[in-house]
mmCIF file of C-alpha atoms in Angstrom:
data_model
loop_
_atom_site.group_PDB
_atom_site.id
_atom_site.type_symbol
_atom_site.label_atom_id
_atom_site.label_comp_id
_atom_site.label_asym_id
_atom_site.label_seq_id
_atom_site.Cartn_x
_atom_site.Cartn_y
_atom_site.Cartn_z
ATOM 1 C CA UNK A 1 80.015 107.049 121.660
ATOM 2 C CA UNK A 2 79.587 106.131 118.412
ATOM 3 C CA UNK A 3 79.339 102.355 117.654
ATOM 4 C CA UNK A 4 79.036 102.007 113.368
ATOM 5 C CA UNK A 5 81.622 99.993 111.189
ATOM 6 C CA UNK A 6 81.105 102.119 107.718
ATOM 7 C CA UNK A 7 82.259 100.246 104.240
ATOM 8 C CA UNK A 8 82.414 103.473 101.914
ATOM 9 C CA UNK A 9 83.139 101.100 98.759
ATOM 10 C CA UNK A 10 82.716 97.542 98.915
ATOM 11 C CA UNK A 11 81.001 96.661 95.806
ATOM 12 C CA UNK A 12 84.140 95.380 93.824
ATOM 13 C CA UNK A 13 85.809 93.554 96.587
ATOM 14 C CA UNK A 14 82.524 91.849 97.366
ATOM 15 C CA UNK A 15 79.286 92.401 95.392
ATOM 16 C CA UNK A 16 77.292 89.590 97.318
ATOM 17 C CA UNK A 17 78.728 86.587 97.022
ATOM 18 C CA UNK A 18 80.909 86.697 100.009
ATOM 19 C CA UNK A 19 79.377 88.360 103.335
ATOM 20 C CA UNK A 20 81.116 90.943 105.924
ATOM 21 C CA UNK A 21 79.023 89.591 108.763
ATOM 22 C CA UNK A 22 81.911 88.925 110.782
ATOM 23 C CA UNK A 23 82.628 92.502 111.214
ATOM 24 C CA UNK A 24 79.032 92.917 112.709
ATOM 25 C CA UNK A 25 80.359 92.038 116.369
ATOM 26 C CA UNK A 26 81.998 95.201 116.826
ATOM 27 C CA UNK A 27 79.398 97.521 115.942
ATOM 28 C CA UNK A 28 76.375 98.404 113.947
ATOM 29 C CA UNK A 29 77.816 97.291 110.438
ATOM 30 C CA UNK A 30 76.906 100.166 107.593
ATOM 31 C CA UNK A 31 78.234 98.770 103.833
ATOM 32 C CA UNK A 32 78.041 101.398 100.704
ATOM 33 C CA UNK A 33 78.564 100.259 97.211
ATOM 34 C CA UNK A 34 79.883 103.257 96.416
ATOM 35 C CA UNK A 35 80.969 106.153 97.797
ATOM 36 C CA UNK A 36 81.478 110.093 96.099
ATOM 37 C CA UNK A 37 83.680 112.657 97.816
ATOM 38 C CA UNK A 38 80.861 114.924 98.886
ATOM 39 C CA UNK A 39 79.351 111.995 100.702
ATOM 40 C CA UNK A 40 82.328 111.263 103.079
ATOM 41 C CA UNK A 41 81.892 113.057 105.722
ATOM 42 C CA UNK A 42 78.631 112.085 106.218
ATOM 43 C CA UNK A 43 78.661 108.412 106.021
ATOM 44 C CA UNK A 44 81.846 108.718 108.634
ATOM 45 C CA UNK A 45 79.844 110.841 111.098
ATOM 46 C CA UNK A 46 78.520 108.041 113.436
ATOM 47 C CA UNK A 47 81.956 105.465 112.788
ATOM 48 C CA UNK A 48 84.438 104.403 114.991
ATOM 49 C CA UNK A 49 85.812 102.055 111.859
ATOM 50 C CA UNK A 50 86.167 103.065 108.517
ATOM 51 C CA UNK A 51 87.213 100.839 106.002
ATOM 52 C CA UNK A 52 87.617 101.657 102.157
ATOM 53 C CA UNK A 53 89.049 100.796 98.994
ATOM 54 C CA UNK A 54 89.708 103.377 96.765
ATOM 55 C CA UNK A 55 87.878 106.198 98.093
ATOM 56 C CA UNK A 56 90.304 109.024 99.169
ATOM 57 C CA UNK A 57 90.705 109.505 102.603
ATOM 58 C CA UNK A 58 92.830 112.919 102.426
ATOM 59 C CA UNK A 59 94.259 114.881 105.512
ATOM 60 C CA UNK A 60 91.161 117.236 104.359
ATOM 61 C CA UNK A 61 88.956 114.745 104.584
ATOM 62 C CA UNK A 62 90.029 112.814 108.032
ATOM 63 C CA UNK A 63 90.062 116.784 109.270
ATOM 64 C CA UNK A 64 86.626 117.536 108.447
ATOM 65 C CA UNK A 65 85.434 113.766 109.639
ATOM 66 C CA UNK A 66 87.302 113.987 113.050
ATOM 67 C CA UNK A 67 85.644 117.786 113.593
ATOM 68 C CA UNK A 68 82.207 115.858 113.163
ATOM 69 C CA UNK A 69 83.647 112.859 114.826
ATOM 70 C CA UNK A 70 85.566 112.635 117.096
ATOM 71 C CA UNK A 71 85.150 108.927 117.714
ATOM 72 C CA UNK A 72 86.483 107.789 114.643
ATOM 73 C CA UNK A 73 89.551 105.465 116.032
ATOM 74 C CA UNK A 74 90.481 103.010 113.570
ATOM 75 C CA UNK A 75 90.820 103.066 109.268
ATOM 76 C CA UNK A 76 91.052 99.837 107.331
ATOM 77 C CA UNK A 77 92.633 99.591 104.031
ATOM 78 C CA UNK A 78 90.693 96.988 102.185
ATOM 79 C CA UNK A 79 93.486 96.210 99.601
ATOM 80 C CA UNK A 80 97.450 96.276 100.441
ATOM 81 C CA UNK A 81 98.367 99.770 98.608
ATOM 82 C CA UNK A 82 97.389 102.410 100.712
ATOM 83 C CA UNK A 83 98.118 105.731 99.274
ATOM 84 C CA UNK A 84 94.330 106.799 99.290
ATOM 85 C CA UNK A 85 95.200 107.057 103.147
ATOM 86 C CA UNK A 86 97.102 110.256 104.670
ATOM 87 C CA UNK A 87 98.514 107.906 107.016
ATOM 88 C CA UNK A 88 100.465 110.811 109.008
ATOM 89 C CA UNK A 89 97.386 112.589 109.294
ATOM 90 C CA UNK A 90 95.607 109.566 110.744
ATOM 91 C CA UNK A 91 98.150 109.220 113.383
ATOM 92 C CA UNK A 92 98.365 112.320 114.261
ATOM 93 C CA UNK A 93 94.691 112.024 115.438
ATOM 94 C CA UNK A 94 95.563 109.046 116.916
ATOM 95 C CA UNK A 95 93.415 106.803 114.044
ATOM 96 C CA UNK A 96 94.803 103.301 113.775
ATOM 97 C CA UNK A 97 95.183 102.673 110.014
ATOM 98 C CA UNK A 98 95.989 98.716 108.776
ATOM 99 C CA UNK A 99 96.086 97.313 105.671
ATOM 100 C CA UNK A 100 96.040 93.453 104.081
ATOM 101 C CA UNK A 101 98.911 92.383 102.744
ATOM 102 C CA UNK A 102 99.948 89.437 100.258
ATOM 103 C CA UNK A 103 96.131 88.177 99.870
ATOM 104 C CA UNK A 104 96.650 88.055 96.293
ATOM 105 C CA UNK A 105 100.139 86.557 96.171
ATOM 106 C CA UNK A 106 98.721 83.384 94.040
ATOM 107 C CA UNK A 107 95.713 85.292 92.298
ATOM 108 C CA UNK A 108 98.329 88.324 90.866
ATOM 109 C CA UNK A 109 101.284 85.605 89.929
ATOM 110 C CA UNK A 110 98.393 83.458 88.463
ATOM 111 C CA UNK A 111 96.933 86.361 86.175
ATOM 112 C CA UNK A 112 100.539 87.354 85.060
ATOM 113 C CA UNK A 113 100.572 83.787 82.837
ATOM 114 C CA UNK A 114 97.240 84.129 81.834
ATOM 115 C CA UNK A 115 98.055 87.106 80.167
ATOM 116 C CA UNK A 116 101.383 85.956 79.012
ATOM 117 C CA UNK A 117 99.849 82.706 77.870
ATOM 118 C CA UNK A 118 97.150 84.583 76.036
ATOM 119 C CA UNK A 119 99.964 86.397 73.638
ATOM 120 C CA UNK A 120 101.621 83.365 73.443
ATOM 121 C CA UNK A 121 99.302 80.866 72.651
ATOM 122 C CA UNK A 122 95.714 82.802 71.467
ATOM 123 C CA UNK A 123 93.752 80.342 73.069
ATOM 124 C CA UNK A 124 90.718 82.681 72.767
ATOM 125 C CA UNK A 125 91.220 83.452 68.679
ATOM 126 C CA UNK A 126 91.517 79.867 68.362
ATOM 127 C CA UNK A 127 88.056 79.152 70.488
ATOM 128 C CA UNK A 128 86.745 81.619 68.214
ATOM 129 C CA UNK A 129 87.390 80.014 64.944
ATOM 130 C CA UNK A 130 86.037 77.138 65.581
ATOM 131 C CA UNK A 131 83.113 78.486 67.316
ATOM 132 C CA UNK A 132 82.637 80.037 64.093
ATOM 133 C CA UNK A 133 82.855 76.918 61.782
ATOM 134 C CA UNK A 134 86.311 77.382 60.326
ATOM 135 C CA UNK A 135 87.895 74.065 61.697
ATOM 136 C CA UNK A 136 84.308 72.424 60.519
ATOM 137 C CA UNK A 137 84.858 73.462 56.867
ATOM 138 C CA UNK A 138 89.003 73.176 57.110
ATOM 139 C CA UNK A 139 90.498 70.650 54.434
ATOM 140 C CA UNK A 140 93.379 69.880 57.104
ATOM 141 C CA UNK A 141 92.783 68.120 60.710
ATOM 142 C CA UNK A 142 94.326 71.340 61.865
ATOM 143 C CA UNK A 143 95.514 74.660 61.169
ATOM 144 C CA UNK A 144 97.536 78.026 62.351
ATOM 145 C CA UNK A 145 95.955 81.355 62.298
ATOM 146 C CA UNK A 146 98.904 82.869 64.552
ATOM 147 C CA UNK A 147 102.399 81.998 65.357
ATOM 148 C CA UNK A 148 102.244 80.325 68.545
ATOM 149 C CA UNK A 149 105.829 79.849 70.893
ATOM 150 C CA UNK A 150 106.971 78.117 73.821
ATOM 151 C CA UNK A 151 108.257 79.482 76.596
ATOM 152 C CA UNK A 152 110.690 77.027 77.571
ATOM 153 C CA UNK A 153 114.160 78.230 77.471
ATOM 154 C CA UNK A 154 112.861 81.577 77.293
ATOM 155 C CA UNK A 155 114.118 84.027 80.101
ATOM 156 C CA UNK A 156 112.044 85.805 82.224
ATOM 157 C CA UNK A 157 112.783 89.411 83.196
ATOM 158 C CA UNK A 158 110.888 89.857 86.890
ATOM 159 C CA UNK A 159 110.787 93.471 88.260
ATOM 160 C CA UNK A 160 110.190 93.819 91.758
ATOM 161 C CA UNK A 161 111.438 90.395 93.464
ATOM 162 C CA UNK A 162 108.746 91.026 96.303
ATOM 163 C CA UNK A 163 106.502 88.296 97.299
ATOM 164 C CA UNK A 164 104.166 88.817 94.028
ATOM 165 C CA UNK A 165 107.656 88.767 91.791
ATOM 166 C CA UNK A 166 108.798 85.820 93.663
ATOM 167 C CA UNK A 167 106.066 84.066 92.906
ATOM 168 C CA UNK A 168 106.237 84.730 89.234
ATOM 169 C CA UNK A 169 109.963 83.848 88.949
ATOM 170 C CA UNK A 170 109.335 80.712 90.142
ATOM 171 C CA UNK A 171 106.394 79.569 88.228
ATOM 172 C CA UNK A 172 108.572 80.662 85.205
ATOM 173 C CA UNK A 173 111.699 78.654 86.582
ATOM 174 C CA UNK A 174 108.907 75.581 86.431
ATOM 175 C CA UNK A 175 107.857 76.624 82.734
ATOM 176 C CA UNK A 176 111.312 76.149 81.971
ATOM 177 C CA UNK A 177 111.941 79.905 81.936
ATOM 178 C CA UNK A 178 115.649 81.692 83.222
ATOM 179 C CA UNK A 179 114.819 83.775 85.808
ATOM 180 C CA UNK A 180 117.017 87.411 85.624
ATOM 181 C CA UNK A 181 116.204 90.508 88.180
ATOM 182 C CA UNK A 182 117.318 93.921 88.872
ATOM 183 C CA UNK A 183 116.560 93.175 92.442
ATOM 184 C CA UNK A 184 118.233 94.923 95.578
ATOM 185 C CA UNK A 185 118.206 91.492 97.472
ATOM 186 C CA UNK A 186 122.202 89.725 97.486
ATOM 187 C CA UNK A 187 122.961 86.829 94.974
ATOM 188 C CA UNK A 188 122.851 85.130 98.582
ATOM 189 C CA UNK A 189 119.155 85.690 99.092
ATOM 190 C CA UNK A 190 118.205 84.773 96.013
ATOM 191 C CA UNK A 191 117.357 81.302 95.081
ATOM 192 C CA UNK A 192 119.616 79.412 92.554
ATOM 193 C CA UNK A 193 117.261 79.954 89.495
ATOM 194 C CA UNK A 194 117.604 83.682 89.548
ATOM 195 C CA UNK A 195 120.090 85.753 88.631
ATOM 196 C CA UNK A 196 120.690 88.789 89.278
ATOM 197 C CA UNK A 197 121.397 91.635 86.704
ATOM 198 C CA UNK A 198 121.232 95.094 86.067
ATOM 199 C CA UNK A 199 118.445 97.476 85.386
ATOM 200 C CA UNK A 200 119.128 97.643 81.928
ATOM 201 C CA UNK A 201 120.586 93.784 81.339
ATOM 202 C CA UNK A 202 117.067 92.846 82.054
ATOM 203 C CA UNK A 203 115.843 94.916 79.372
ATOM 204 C CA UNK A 204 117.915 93.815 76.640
ATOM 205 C CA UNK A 205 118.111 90.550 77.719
ATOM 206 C CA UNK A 206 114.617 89.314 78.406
ATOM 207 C CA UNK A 207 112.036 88.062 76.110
ATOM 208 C CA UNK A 208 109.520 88.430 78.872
ATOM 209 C CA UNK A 209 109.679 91.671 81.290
ATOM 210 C CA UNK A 210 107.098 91.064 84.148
ATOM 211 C CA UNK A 211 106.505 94.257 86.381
ATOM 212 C CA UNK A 212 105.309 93.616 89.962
ATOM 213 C CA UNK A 213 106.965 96.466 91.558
ATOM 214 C CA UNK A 214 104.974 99.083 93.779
ATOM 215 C CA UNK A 215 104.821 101.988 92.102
ATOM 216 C CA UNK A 216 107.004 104.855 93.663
ATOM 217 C CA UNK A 217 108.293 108.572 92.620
ATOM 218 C CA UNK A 218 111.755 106.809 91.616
ATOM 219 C CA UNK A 219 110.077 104.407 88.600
ATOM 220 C CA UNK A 220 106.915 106.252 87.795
ATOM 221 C CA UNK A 221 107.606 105.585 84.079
ATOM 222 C CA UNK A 222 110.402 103.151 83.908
ATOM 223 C CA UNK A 223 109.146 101.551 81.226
ATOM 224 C CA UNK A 224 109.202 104.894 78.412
ATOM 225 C CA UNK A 225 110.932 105.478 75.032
ATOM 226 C CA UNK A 226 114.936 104.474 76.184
ATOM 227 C CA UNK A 227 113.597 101.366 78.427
ATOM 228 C CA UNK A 228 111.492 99.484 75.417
ATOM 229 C CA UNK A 229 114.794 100.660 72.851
ATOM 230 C CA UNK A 230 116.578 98.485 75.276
ATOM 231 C CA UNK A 231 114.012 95.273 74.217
ATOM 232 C CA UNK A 232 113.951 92.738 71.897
ATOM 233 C CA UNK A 233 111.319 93.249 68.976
ATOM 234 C CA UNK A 234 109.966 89.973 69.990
ATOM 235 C CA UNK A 235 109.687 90.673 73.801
ATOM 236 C CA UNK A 236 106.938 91.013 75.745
ATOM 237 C CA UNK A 237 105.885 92.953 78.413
ATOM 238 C CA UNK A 238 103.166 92.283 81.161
ATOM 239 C CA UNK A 239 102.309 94.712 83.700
ATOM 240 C CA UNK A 240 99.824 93.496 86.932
ATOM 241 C CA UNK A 241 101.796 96.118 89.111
ATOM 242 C CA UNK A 242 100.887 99.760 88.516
ATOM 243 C CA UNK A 243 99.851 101.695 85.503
ATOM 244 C CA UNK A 244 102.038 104.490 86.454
ATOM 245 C CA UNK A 245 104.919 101.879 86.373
ATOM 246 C CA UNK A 246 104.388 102.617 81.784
ATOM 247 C CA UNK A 247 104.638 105.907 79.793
ATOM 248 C CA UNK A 248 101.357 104.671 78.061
ATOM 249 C CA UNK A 249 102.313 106.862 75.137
ATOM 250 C CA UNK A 250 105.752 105.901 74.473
ATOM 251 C CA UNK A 251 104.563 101.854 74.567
ATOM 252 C CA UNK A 252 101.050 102.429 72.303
ATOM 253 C CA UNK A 253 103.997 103.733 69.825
ATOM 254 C CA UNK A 254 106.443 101.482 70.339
ATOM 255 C CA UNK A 255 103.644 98.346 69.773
ATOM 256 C CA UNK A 256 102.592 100.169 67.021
ATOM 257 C CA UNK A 257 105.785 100.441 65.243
ATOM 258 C CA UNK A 258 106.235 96.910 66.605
ATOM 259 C CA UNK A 259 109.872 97.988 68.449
ATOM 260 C CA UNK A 260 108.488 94.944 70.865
ATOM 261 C CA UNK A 261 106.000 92.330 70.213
ATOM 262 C CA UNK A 262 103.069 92.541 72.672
ATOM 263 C CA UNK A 263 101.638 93.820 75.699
ATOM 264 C CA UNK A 264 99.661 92.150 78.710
ATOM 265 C CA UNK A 265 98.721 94.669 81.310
ATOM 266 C CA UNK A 266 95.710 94.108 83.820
ATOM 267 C CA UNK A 267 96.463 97.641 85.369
ATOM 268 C CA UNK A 268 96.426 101.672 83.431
ATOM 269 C CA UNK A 269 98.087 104.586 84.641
ATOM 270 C CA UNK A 270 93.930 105.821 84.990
ATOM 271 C CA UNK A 271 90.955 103.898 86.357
ATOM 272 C CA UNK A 272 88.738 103.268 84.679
ATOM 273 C CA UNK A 273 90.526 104.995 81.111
ATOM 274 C CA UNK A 274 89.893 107.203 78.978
ATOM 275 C CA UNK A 275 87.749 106.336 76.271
ATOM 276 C CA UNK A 276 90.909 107.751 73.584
ATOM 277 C CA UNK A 277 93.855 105.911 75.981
ATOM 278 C CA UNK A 278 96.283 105.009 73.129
ATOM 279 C CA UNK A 279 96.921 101.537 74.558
ATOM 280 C CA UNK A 280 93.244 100.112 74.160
ATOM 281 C CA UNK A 281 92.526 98.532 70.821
ATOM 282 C CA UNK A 282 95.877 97.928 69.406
ATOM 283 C CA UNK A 283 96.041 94.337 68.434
ATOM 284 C CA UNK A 284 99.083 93.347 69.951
ATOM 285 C CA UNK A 285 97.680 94.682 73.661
ATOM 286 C CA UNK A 286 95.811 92.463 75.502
ATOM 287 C CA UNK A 287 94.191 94.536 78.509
ATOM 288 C CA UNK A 288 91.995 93.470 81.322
ATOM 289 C CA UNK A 289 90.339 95.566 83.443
ATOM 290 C CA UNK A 290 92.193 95.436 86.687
ATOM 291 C CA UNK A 291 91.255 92.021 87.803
ATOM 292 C CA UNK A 292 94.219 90.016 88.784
ATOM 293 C CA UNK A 293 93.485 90.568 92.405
ATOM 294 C CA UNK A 294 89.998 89.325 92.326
ATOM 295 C CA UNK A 295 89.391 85.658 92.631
ATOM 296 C CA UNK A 296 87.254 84.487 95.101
ATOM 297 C CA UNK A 297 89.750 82.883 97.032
ATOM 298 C CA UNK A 298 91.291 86.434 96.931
ATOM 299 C CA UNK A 299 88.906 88.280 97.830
ATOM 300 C CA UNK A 300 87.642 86.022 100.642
ATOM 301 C CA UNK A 301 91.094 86.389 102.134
ATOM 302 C CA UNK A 302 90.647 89.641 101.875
ATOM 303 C CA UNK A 303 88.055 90.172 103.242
ATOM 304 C CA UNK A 304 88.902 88.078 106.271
ATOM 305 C CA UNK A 305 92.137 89.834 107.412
ATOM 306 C CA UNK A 306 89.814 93.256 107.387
ATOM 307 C CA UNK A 307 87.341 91.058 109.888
ATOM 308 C CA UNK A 308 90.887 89.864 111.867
ATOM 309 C CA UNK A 309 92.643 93.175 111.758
ATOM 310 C CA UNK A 310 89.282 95.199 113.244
ATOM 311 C CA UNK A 311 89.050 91.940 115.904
ATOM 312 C CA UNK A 312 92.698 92.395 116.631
ATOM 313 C CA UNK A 313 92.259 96.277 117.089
ATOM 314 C CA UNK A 314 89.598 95.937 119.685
ATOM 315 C CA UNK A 315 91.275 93.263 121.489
ATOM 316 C CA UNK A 316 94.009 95.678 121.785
ATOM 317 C CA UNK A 317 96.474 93.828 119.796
ATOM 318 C CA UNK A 318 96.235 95.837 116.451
ATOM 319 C CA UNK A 319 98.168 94.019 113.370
ATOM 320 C CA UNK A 320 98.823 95.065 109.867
ATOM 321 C CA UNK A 321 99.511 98.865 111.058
ATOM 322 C CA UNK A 322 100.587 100.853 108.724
ATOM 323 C CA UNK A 323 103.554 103.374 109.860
ATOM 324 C CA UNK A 324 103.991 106.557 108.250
#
């Protein structure tokens, strides 16, 4: 039978300075960087475990691994989304699949205000002025390059009141922030500082729209041409959800007409871009490269419930399954 754990991709989640020893007490431990479609099969071919991040494990692929491999029991999802699994095709093989969810709860919320807080208050222009002598050779004891604002009294527009939204609302309820959401959950399960509104009430009425909804065929694009009509010219919008979640085209041309103020978005419809994607480069976009998961404390978490989720599997007590 065959006894390897393979890791097709686990350079970004951990690229050395955390360890995946643990999982090395349920079989020979194998860990790729990086992992290209044509290799697949062939780094699955002695597994009973496969865990991956982004690599695509299609109903093609499982297929062809399971007619080289029939020992291959058990996927892990190192991340919570897990569309790069065909989870029905798994099961019908009988393949465990589990995920890891909420590890990045804190990390995600955390990231959402550093990106808002970087429109808001250009830290980073600021650092750069006076690296470069400016507040040296200024004849004042201080001056304003950009308009800065406070986001007391503000009101924040959270989409998706999940556990990442929740999160979010109420660090902006502490900021001083009113909470409004289009959320599904009753005015009874909502806590006092949020209210909730519709769909389009957000939109008009929020000067910050945070999006921290998973991305599904029913919003693919929610925020396009009539959505961003509905906002403020000073709002902002910040996006550590899904790039397919923005019609990239329809905001690049709404920032650039300046229909709304700014943009924060950690996440792009493609990973990595485009080298001509119409929302890089615009000075009112601030984009980072798809890193509000990855603190260490994050990523260690992570990286644990994988270890727990493979221990819980073989002591017959699987956890984090993923249904169909």
């Amino acid at each position: 039978m065959n006894n390897q754990i393979v890791i097709l991709d686990g350079y970004v989640a951990n690229s050395g300075d955390l360890s995946w020893d643990g999982l090395s007490r349920y079989g020979e431990l194998v860990v790729y960087e990086r992992t290209s479609p044509e290799q697949i099969v062939e780094r699955c071919s002695r597994a009973w475990a496969v865990l991956t991040n982004k690599v695509a494990l299609t109903a093609e692929v499982i297929s062809a691994v399971c007619a080289v491999n029939p020992d291959l029991r058990y996927i892990g999802e190192i991340a919570t989304g897990y569309n790069n699994i065909d989870v029905a095709e798994a099961h019908r093989r009988g393949i465990t699949v589990c995920n890891v969810p909420a590890y990045s709860t804190m990390s995600v919320a955390q990231t959402v205000f550093a990106l808002l807080l970087a429109i808001t208050n250009r830290v980073e222009t600021y650092s750069a002025s006076v690296a470069a002598g400016e507040w040296s050779s200024c004849a004042d004891f201080s001056y304003r390059l950009t308009a800065l604002s406070e986001l007391d009294g503000q009101v924040m527009g959270v989409y998706g009141l999940g556990n990442i939204g929740s999160r979010v609302a109420t660090i902006a309820h502490a900021l001083g922030m009113k909470v409004i959401s289009p959320t599904s959950k009753t005015e009874a399960e909502l806590p006092p500082y949020v209210t909730k509104v519709s769909l389009d009430e957000m939109f008009a009425g929020a000067d910050v729209v945070s999006l921290n909804a998973p991305l599904t065929a029913a919003n693919t694009g929610i925020i396009n041409a009539r959505t961003l009509a509905l906002m403020k010219p000073t709002a902002i919008l910040i996006n550590t959800a899904r790039g397919g979640l923005v019609n990239e085209a329809d905001l690049a041309a709404a920032l650039r007409d300046n229909r709304i103020a700014a943009a924060g978005l950690d996440v792009l419809a493609t990973e990595p871009p485009a080298a001509d994607c119409p929302l890089i480069g615009l000075p009112n976009c601030f984009v980072t490269p798809h890193v509000a998961w990855q603190s260490t404390q994050a990523r260690r978490r992570l990286i644990d419930v994988c270890i727990a989720n493979v221990a819980a599997y073989v002591a017959g007590r699987p956890q984090n399954v993923v249904g169909c």
